[in-house]
Short mmCIF file of C-alpha atoms in Angstrom, two decimals:
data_model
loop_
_atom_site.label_atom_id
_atom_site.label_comp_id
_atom_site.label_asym_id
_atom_site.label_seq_id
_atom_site.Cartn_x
_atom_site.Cartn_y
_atom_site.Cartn_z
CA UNK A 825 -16.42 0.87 40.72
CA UNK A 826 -18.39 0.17 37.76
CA UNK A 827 -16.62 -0.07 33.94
CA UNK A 828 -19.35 2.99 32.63
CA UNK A 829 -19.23 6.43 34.34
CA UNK A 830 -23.06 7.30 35.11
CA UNK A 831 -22.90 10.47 33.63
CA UNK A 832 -22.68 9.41 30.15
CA UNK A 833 -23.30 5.50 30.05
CA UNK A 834 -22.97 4.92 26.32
CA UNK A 835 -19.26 6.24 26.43
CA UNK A 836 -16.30 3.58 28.51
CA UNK A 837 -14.01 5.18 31.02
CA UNK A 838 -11.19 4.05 29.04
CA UNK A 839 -9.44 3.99 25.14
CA UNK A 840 -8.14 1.86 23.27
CA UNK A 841 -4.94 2.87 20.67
CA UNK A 842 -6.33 4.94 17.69
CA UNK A 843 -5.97 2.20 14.76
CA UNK A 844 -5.29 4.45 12.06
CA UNK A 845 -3.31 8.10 13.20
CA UNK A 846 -2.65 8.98 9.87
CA UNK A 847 -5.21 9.31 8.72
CA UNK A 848 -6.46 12.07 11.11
CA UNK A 849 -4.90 14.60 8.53
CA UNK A 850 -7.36 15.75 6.24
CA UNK A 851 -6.63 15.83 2.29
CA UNK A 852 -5.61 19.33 0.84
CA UNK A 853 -8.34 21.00 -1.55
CA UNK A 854 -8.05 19.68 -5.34
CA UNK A 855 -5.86 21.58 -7.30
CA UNK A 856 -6.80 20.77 -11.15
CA UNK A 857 -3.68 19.13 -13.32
CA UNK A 858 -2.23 21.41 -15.53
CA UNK A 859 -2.96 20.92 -19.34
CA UNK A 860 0.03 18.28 -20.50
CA UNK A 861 -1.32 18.12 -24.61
CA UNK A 862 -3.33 15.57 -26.23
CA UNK A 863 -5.19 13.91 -23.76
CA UNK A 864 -5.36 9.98 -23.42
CA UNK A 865 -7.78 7.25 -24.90
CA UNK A 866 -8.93 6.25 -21.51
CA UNK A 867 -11.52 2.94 -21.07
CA UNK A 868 -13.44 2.60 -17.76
CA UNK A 869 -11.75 0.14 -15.10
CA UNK A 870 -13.18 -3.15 -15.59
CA UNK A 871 -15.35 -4.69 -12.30
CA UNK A 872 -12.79 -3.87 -8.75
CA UNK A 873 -9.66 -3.84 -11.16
CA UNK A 874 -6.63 -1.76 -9.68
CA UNK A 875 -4.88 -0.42 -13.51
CA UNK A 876 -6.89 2.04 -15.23
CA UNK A 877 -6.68 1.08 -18.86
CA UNK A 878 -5.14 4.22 -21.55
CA UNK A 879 -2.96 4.54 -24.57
CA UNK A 880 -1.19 7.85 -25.20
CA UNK A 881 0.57 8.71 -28.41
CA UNK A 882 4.15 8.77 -26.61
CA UNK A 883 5.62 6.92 -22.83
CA UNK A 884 4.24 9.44 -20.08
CA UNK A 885 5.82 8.87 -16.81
CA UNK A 886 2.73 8.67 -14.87
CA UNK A 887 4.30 8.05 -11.09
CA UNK A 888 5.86 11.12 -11.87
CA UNK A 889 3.02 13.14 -12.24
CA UNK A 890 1.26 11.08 -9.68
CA UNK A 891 4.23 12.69 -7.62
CA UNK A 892 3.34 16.21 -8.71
CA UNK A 893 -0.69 15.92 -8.55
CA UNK A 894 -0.05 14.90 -4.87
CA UNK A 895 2.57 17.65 -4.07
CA UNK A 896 -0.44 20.15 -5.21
CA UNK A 897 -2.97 18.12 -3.16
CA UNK A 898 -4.43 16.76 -6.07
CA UNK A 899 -5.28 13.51 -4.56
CA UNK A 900 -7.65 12.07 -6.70
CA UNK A 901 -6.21 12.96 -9.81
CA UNK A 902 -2.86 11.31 -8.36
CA UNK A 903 -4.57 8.17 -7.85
CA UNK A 904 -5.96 8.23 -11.48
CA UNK A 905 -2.26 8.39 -12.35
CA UNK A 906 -1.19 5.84 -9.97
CA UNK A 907 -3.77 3.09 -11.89
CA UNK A 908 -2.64 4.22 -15.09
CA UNK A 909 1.03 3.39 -14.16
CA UNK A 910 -0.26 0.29 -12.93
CA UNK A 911 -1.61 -0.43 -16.43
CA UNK A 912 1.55 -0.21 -17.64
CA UNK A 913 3.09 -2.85 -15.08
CA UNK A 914 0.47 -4.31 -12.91
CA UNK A 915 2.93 -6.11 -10.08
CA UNK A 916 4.65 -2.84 -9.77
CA UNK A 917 5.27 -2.85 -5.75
CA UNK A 918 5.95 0.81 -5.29
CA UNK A 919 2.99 1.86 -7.46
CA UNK A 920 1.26 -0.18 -5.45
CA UNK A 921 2.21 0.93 -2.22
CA UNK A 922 1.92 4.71 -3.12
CA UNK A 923 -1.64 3.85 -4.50
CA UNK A 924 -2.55 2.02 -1.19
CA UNK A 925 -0.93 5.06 0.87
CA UNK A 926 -2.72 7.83 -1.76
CA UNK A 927 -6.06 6.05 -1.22
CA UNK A 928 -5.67 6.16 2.64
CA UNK A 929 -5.34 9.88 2.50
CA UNK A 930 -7.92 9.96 0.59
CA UNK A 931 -10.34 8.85 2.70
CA UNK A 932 -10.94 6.10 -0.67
CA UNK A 933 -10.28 2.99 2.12
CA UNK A 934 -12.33 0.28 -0.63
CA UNK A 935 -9.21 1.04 -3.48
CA UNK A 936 -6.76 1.38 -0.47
CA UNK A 937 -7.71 -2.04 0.90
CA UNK A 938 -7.49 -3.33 -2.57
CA UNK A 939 -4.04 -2.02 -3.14
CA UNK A 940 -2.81 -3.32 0.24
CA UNK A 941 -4.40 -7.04 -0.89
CA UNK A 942 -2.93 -6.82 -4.30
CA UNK A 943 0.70 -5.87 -2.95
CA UNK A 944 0.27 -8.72 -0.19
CA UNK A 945 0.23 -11.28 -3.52
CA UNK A 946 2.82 -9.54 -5.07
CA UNK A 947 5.17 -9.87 -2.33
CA UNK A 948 4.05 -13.57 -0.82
CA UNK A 949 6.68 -13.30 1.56
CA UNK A 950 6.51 -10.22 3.19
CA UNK A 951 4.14 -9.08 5.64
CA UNK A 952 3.76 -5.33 6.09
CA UNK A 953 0.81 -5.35 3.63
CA UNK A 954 -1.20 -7.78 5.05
CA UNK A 955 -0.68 -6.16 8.38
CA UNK A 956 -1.86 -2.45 7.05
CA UNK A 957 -4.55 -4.20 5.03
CA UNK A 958 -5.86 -5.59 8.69
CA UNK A 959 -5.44 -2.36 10.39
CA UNK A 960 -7.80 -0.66 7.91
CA UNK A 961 -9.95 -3.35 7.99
CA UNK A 962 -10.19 -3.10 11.86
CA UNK A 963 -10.70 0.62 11.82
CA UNK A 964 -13.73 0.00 9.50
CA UNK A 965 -14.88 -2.88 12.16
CA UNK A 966 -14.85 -5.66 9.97
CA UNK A 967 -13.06 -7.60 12.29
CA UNK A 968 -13.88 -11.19 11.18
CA UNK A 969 -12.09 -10.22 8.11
CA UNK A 970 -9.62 -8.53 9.28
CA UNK A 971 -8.51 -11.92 11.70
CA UNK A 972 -7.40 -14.10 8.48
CA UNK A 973 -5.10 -11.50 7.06
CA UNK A 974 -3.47 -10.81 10.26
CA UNK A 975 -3.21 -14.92 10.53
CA UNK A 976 -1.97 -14.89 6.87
CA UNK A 977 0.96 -12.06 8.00
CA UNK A 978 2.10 -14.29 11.35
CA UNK A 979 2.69 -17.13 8.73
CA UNK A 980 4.88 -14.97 7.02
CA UNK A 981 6.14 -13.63 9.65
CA UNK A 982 6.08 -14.53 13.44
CA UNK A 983 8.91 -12.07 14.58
CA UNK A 984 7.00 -8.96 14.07
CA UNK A 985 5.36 -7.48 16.96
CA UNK A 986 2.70 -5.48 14.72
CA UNK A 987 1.34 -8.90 13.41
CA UNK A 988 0.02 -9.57 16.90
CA UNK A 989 -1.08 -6.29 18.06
CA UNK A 990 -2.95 -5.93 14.71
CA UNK A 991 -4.87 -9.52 15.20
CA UNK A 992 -4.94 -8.69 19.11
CA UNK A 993 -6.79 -5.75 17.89
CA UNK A 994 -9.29 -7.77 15.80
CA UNK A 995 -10.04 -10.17 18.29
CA UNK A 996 -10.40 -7.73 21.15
CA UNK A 997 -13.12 -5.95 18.47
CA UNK A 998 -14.83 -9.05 18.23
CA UNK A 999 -15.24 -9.72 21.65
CA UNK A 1000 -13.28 -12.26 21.53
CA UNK A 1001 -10.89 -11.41 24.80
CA UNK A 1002 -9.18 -14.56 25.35
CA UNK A 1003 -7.49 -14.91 21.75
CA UNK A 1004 -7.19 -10.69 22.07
CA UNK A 1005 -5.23 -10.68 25.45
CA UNK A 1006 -2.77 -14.13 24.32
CA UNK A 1007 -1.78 -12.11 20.81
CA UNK A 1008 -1.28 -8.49 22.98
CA UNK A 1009 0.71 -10.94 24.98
CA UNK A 1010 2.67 -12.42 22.61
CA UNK A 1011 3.38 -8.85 20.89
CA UNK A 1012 4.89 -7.50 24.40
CA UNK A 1013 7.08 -10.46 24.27
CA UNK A 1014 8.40 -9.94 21.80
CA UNK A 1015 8.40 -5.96 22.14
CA UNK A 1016 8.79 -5.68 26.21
CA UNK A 1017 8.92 -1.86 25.19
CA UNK A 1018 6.24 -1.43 22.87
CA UNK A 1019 3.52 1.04 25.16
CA UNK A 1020 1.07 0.95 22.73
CA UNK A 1021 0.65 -2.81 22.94
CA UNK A 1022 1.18 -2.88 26.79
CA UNK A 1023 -1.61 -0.26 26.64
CA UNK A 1024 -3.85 -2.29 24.48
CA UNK A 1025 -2.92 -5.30 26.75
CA UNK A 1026 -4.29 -3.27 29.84
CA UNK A 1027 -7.29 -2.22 27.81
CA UNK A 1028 -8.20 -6.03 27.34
CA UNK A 1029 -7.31 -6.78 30.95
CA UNK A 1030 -9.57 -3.71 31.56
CA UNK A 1031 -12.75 -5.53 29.55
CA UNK A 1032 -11.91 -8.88 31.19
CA UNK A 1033 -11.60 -7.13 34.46
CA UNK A 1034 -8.56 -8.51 35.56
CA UNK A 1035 -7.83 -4.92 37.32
CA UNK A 1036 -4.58 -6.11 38.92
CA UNK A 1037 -3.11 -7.24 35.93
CA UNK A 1038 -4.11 -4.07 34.29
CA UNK A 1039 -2.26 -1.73 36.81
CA UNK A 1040 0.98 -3.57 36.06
CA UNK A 1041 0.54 -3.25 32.41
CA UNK A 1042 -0.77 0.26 32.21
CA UNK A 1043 1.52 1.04 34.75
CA UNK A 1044 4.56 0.15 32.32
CA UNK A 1045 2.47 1.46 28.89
CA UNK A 1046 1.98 5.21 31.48
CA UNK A 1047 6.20 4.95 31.81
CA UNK A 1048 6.79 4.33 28.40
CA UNK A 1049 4.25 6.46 26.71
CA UNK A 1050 4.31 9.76 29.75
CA UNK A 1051 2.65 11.99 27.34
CA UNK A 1052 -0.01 9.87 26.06
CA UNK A 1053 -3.55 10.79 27.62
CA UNK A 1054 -5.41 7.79 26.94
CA UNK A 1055 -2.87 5.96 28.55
CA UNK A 1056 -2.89 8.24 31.97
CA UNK A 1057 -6.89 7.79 32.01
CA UNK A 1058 -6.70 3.61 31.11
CA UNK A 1059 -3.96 3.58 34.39
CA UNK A 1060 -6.30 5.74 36.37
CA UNK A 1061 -9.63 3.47 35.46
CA UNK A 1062 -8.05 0.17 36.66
CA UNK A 1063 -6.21 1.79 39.75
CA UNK A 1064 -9.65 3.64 40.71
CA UNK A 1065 -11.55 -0.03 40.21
CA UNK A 1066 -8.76 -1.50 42.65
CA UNK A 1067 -9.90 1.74 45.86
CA UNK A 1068 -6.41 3.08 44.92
CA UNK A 1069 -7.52 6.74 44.49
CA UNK A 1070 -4.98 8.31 44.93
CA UNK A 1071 -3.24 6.62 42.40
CA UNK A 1072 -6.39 7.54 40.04
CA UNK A 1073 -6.83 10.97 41.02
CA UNK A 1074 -2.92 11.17 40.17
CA UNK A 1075 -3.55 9.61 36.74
CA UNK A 1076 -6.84 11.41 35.35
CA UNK A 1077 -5.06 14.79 36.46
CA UNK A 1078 -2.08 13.66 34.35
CA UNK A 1079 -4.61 12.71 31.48
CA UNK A 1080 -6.75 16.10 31.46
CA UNK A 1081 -3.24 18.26 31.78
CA UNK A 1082 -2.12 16.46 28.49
CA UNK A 1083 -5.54 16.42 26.83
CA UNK A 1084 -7.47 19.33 27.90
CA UNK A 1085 -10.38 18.28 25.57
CA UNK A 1086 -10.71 14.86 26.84
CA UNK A 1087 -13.99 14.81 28.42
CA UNK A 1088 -13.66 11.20 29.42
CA UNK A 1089 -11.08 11.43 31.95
CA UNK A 1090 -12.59 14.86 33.44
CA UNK A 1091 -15.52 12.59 34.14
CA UNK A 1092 -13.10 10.29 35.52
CA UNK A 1093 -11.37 12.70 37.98
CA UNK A 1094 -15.01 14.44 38.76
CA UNK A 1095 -15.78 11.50 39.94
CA UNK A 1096 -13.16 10.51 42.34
CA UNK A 1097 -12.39 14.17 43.31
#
């Protein structure tokens, strides 16, 4: 069974785990901020800086109204207000984390990548930037850049499970599927539970095509994660590349009945039907 359905060769049989869910929701319309007075002395940000330089008459509370602006959907204008605060105290870590998570809804992933590095130095001992920093820069396919970060996170911390899926990820997006299946590895053990990395494990197992491995994998990720389609049509691509059609039929049914729209794995179960 080849890895391409015929039909439509430029699209695989099977998915990997979206990188970056939230940011499927789209930002709310602006909504202007309402007039507060006098307004600041503002000076343009200076080269890739994060603070927005200003001076105001009196102390304005700027996460605050960052707070507000994004309540109305005012996401730019809460990101203006976000820099501003950061003016005020650059290694702020929750202004920088709302920033980075502002920017992300934003669609703004350049400032949102900057936040996420700038937080990383802030903090040199924790890892959750670093490992949101390379998600985003896997979901924008820089994947040689996103392999040091997700290096520089396992240093600072081994025990997390998102460290390896993240770098698993890179690799995998580099082509790179021996270094991509050993870190999906290494994230199951340490997460025997986690579906989405057992899924992305079978995906890799899927591009190597080590199809019996895959079942087993898939097989688990399909238990764990019953009402995820991509999963269903991954488990039905590497049982339907081992003759077990049955098995496949079972699994692309299971896929289309939870994702009506996904045209993939109805050209999966045409096929086999």
């Amino acid at each position: 069974v080849e890895a391409r359905a015929p039909q439509t060769p430029t699209v695989p049989p099977f998915a990997l785990e979206p990188t970056a869910g939230e940011l499927s929701s789209a930002p709310r319309p602006f909504a202007p901020a309402p007039h507060t007075g006098a307004a600041p002395v503002e000076a343009p940000p200076e080269g890739n800086g994060l603070a927005l330089p200003h001076v105001h008459a009196r102390r304005v509370d700027h996460l605050a109204r960052a707070q507000g602006l994004r309540e109305l959907g005012d996401l730019s204008g809460a990101m203006t207000e976000l820099r501003r605060a950061l003016h005020d105290a650059p290694g702020d870590t929750d202004t920088l984390a709302q920033l980075a998570r502002t920017a992300r809804l934003a669609g703004d992933t350049g400032l949102a990548l900057d936040a996420y590095a700038r937080l990383g130095q802030v903090e040199p001992t924790d890892a959750g930037a670093l490992v949101q920093q390379a998600r985003l820069l896997v979901s924008q396919g820089r994947f040689a850049e996103a392999v040091p970060v997700g290096e520089e996170a396992l240093l600072r911390d081994p025990e997390d499970p998102e460290v390896y899926q993240v770098l698993g990820r890179a690799h995998l997006g580099a082509n790179e599927l021996a270094s991509a299946i050993l870190r999906f590895q290494q994230a199951v053990h340490l997460d025997p539970e986690h579906g989405h990395a057992l899924n992305n494990l079978g995906f890799a197992y899927l591009r190597a095509s080590d199809n019996a491995r895959a079942v087993e994998v898939l097989t688990q990720a399909a238990g764990l994660l019953p009402h995820v389609a991509y999963v269903q049509n991954n488990l039905g691509v590497a049982c339907e590349r081992l003759g077990r059609l049955e098995e496949a039929r079972a699994a692309y049914a299971a896929a289309t009945r939870l994702s009506p729209r996904y045209v993939q794995a109805r050209i999966n179960a045409d096929r086999v039907a």
